[in-house]
JSON list of C-alpha atoms in Angstrom, two decimals:
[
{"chain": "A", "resi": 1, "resn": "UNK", "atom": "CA", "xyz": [5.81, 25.17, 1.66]},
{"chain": "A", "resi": 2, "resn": "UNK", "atom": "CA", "xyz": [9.86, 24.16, 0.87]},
{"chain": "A", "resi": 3, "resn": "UNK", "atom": "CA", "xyz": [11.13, 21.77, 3.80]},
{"chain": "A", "resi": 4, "resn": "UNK", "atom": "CA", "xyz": [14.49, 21.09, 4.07]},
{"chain": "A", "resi": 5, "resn": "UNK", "atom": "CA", "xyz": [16.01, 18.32, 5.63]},
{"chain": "A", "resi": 6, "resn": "UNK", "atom": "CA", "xyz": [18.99, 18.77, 7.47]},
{"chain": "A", "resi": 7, "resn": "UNK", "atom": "CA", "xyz": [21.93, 16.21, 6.63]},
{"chain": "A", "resi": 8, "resn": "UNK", "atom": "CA", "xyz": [20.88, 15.20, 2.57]},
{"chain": "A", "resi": 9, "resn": "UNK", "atom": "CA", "xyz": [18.81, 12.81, 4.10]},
{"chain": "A", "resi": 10, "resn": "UNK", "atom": "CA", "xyz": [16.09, 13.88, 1.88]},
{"chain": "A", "resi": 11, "resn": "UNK", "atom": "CA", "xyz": [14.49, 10.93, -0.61]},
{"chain": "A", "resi": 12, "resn": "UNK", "atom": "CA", "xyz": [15.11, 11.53, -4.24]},
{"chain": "A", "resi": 13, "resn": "UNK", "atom": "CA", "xyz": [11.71, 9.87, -4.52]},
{"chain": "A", "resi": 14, "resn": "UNK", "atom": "CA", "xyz": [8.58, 12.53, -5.29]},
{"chain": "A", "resi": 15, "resn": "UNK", "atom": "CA", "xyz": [5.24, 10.96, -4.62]},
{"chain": "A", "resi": 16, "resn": "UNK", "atom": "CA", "xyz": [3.03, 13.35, -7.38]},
{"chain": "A", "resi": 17, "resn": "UNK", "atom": "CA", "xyz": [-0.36, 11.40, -6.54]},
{"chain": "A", "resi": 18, "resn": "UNK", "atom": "CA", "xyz": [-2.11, 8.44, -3.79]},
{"chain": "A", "resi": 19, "resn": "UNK", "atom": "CA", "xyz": [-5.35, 7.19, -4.57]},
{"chain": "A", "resi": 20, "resn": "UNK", "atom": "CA", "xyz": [-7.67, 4.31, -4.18]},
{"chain": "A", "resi": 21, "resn": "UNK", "atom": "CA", "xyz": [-8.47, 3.09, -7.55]},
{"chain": "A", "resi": 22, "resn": "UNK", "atom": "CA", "xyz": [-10.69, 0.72, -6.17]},
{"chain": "A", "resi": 23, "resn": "UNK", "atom": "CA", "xyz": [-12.13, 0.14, -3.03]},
{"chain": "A", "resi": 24, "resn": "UNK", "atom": "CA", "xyz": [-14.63, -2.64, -1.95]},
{"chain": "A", "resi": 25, "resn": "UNK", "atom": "CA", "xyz": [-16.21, -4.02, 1.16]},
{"chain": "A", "resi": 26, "resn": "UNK", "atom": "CA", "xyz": [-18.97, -7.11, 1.18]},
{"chain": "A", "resi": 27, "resn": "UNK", "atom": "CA", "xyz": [-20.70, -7.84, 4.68]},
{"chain": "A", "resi": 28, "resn": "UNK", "atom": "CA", "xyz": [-21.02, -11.88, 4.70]},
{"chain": "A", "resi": 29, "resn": "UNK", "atom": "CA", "xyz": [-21.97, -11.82, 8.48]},
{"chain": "A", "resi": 30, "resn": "UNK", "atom": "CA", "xyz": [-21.57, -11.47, 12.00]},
{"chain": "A", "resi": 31, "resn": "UNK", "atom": "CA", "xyz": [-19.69, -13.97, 13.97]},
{"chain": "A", "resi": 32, "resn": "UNK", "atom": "CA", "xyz": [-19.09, -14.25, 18.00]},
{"chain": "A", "resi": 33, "resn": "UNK", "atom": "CA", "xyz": [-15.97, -15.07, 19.60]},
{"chain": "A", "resi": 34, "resn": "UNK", "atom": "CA", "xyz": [-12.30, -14.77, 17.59]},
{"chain": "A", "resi": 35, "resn": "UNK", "atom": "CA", "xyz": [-12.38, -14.42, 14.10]},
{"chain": "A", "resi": 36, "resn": "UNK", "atom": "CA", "xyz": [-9.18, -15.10, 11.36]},
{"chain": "A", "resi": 37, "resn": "UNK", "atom": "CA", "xyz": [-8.32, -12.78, 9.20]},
{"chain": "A", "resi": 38, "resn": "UNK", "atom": "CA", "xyz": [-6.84, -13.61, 5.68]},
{"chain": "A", "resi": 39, "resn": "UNK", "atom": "CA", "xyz": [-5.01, -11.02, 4.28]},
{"chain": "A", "resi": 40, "resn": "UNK", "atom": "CA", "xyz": [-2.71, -11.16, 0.78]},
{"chain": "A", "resi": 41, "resn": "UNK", "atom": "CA", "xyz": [-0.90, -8.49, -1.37]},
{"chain": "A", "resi": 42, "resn": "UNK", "atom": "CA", "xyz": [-0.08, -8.23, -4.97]},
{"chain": "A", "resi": 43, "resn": "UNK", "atom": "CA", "xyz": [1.88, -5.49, -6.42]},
{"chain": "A", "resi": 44, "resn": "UNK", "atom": "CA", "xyz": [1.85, -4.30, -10.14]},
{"chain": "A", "resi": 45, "resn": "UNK", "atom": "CA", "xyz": [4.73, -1.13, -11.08]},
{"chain": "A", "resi": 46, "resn": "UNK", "atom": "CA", "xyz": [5.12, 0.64, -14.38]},
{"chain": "A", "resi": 47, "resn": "UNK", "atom": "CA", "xyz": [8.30, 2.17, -14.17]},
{"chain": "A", "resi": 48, "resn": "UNK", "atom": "CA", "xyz": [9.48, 4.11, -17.35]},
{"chain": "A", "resi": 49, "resn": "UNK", "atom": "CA", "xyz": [12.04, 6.94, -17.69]},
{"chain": "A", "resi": 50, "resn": "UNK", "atom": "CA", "xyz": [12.10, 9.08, -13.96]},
{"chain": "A", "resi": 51, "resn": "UNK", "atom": "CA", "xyz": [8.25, 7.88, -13.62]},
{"chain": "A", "resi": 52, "resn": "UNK", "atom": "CA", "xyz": [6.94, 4.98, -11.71]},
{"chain": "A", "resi": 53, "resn": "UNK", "atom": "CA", "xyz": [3.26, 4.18, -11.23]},
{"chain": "A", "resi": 54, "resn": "UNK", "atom": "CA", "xyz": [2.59, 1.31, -7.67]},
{"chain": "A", "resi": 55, "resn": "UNK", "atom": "CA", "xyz": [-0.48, -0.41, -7.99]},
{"chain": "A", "resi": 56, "resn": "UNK", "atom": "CA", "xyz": [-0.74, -2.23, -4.29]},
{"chain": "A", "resi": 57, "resn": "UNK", "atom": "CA", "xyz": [-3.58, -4.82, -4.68]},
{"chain": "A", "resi": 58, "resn": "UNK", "atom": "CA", "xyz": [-5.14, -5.89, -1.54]},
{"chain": "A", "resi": 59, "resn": "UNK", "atom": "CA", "xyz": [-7.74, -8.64, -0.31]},
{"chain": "A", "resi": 60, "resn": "UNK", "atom": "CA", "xyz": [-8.71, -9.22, 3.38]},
{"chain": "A", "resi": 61, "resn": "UNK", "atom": "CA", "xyz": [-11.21, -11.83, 4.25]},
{"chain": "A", "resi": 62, "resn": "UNK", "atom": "CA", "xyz": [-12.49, -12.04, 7.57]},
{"chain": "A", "resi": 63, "resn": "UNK", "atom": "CA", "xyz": [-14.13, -15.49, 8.25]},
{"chain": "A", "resi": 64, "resn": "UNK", "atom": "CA", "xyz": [-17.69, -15.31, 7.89]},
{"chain": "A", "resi": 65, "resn": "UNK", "atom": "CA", "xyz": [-17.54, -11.83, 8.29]},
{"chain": "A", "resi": 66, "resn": "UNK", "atom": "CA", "xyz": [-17.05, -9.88, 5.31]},
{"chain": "A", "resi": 67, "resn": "UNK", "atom": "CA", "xyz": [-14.53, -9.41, 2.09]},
{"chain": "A", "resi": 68, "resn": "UNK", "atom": "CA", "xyz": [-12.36, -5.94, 1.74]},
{"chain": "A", "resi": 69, "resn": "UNK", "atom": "CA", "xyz": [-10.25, -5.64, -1.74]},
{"chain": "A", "resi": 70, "resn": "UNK", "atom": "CA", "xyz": [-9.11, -2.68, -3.38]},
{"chain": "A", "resi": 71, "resn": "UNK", "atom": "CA", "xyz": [-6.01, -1.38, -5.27]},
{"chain": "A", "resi": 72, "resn": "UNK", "atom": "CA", "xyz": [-4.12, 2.00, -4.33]},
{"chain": "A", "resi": 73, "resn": "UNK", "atom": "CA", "xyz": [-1.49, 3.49, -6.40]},
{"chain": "A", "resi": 74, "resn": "UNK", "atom": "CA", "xyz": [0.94, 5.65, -6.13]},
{"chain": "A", "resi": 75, "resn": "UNK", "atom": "CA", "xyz": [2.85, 7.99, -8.89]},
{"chain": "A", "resi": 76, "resn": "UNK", "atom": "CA", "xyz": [6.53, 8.89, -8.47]},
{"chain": "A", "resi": 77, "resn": "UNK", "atom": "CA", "xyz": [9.41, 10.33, -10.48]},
{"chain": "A", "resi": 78, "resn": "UNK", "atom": "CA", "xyz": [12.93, 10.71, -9.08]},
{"chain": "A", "resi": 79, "resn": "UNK", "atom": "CA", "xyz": [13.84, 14.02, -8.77]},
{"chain": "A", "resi": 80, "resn": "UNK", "atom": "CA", "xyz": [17.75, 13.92, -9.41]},
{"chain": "A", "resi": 81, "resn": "UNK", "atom": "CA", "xyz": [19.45, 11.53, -11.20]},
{"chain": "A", "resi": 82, "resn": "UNK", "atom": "CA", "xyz": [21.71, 8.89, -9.26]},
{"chain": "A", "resi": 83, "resn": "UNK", "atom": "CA", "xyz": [23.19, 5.25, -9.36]},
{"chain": "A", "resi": 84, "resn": "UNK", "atom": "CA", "xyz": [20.60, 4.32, -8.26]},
{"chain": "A", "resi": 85, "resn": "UNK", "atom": "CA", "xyz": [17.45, 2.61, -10.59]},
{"chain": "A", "resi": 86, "resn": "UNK", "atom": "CA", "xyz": [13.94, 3.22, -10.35]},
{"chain": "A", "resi": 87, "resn": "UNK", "atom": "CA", "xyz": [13.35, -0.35, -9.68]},
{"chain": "A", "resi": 88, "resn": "UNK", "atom": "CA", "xyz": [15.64, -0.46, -6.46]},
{"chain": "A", "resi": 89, "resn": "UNK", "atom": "CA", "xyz": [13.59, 2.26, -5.51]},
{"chain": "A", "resi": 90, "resn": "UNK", "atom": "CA", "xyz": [10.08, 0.21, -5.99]},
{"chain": "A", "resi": 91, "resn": "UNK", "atom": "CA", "xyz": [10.34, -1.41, -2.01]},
{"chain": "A", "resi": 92, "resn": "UNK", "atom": "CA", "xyz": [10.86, 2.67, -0.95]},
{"chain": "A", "resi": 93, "resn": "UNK", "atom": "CA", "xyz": [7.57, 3.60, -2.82]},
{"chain": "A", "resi": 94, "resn": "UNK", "atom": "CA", "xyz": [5.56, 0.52, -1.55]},
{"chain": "A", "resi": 95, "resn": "UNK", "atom": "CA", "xyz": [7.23, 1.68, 2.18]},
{"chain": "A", "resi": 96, "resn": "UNK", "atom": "CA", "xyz": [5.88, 5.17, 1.95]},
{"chain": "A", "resi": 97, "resn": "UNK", "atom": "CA", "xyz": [2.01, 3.68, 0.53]},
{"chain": "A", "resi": 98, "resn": "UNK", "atom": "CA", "xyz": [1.49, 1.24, 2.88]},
{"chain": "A", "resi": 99, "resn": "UNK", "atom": "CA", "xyz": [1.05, 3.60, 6.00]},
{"chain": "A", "resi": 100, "resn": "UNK", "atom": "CA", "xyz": [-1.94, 5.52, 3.64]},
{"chain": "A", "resi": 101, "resn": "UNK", "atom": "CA", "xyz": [-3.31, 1.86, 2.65]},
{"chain": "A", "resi": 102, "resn": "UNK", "atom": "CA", "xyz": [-3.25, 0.25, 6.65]},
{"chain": "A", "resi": 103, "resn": "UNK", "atom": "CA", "xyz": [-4.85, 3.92, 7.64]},
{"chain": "A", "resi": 104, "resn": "UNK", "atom": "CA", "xyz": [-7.96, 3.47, 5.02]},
{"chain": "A", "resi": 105, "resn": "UNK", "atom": "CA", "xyz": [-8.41, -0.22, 6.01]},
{"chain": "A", "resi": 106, "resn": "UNK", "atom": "CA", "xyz": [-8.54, 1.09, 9.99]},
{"chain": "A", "resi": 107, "resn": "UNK", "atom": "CA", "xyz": [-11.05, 3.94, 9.15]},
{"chain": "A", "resi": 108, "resn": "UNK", "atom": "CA", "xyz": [-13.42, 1.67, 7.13]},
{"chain": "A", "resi": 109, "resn": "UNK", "atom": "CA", "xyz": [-13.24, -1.02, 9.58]},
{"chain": "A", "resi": 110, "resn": "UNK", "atom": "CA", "xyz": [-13.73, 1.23, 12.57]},
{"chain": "A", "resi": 111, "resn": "UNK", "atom": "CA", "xyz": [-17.49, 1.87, 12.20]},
{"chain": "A", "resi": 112, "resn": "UNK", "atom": "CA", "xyz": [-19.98, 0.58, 14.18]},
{"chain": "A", "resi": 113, "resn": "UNK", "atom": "CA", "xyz": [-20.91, -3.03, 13.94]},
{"chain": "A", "resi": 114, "resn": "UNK", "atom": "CA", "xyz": [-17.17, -3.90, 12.72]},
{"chain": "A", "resi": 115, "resn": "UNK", "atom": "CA", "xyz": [-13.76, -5.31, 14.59]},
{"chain": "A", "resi": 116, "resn": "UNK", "atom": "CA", "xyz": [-11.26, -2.45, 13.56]},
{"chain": "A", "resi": 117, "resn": "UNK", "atom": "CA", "xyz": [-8.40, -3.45, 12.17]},
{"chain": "A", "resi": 118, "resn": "UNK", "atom": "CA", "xyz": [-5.00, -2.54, 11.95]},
{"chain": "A", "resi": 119, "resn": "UNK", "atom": "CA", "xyz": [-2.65, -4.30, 9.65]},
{"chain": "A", "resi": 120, "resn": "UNK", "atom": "CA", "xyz": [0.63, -4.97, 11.49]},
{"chain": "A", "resi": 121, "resn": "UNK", "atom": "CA", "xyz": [3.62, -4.19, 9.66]},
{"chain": "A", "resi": 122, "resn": "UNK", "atom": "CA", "xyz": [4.74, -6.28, 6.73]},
{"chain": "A", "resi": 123, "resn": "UNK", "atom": "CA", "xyz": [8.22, -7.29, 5.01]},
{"chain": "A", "resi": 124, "resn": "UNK", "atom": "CA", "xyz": [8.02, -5.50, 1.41]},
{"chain": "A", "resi": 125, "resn": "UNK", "atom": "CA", "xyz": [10.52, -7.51, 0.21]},
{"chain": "A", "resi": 126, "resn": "UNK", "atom": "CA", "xyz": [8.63, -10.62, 1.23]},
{"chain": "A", "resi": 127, "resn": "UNK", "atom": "CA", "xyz": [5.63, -9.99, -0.64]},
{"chain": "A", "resi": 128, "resn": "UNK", "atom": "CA", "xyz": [8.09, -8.75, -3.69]},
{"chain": "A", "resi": 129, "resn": "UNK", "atom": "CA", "xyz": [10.37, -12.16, -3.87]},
{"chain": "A", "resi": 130, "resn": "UNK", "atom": "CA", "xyz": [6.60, -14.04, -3.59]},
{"chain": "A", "resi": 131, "resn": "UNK", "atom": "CA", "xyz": [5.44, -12.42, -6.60]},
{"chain": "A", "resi": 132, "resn": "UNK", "atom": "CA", "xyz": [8.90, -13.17, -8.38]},
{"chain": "A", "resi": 133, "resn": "UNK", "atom": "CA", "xyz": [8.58, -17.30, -8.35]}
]
């Protein structure tokens, strides 16, 4: 199917593939009454040419309760050239994984005997400065 998008507004961004490399959950426990979740990013790119590879590493410890880490990545190439660099367009690619990441963290977490959870929002550009000191 060919969308267009009225007003250019279309990304020059092409996500060719999302998967979960790795995916891992460890049961510690059950606990009663509130619970604190940990939660910490890491993000690894490749970028080379018009192709960029995202590897999103993740780690979410809920106290006493269990240990969730994994790594999803994403493949992009830009499809036209602009002034534009495949680097300023890392925060877009993390932008349009995370929704596919906080969605796989929900379903797992939604079974029975587990608190669902929903990762709020997060500032990309926070977690990218934090990996650059």
């Amino acid at each position: 199917m060919n969308v267009r998008i009225q007003n250019n507004a279309q990304s020059i961004l092409k996500m060719n593939a999302i998967f979960f490399e790795r995916f891992e959950y460890k049961h510690i426990g059950f606990k009663t009454g509130e619970s604190n979740l940990n939660v910490g990013f890491s993000v690894v790119d490749s970028i080379k040419d018009d192709f960029m590879e995202i590897k999103i590493g993740f780690e979410i410890c809920g106290e006493e309760l269990f240990i969730l880490n994994g790594e999803l990545v994403g493949q992009f190439t830009v499809t036209e050239k602009q002034d534009i660099s495949l680097n300023q367009l890392k925060t877009n690619a993390i932008a349009i994984m995370f929704p596919f990441l906080r969605s796989q963290i929900t379903l797992l977490t939604s079974q029975p005997s587990l608190v669902p959870i929903v990762l709020p929002p997060i500032n990309i550009n926070k977690v990218l400065e934090s990996q650059m000191r």
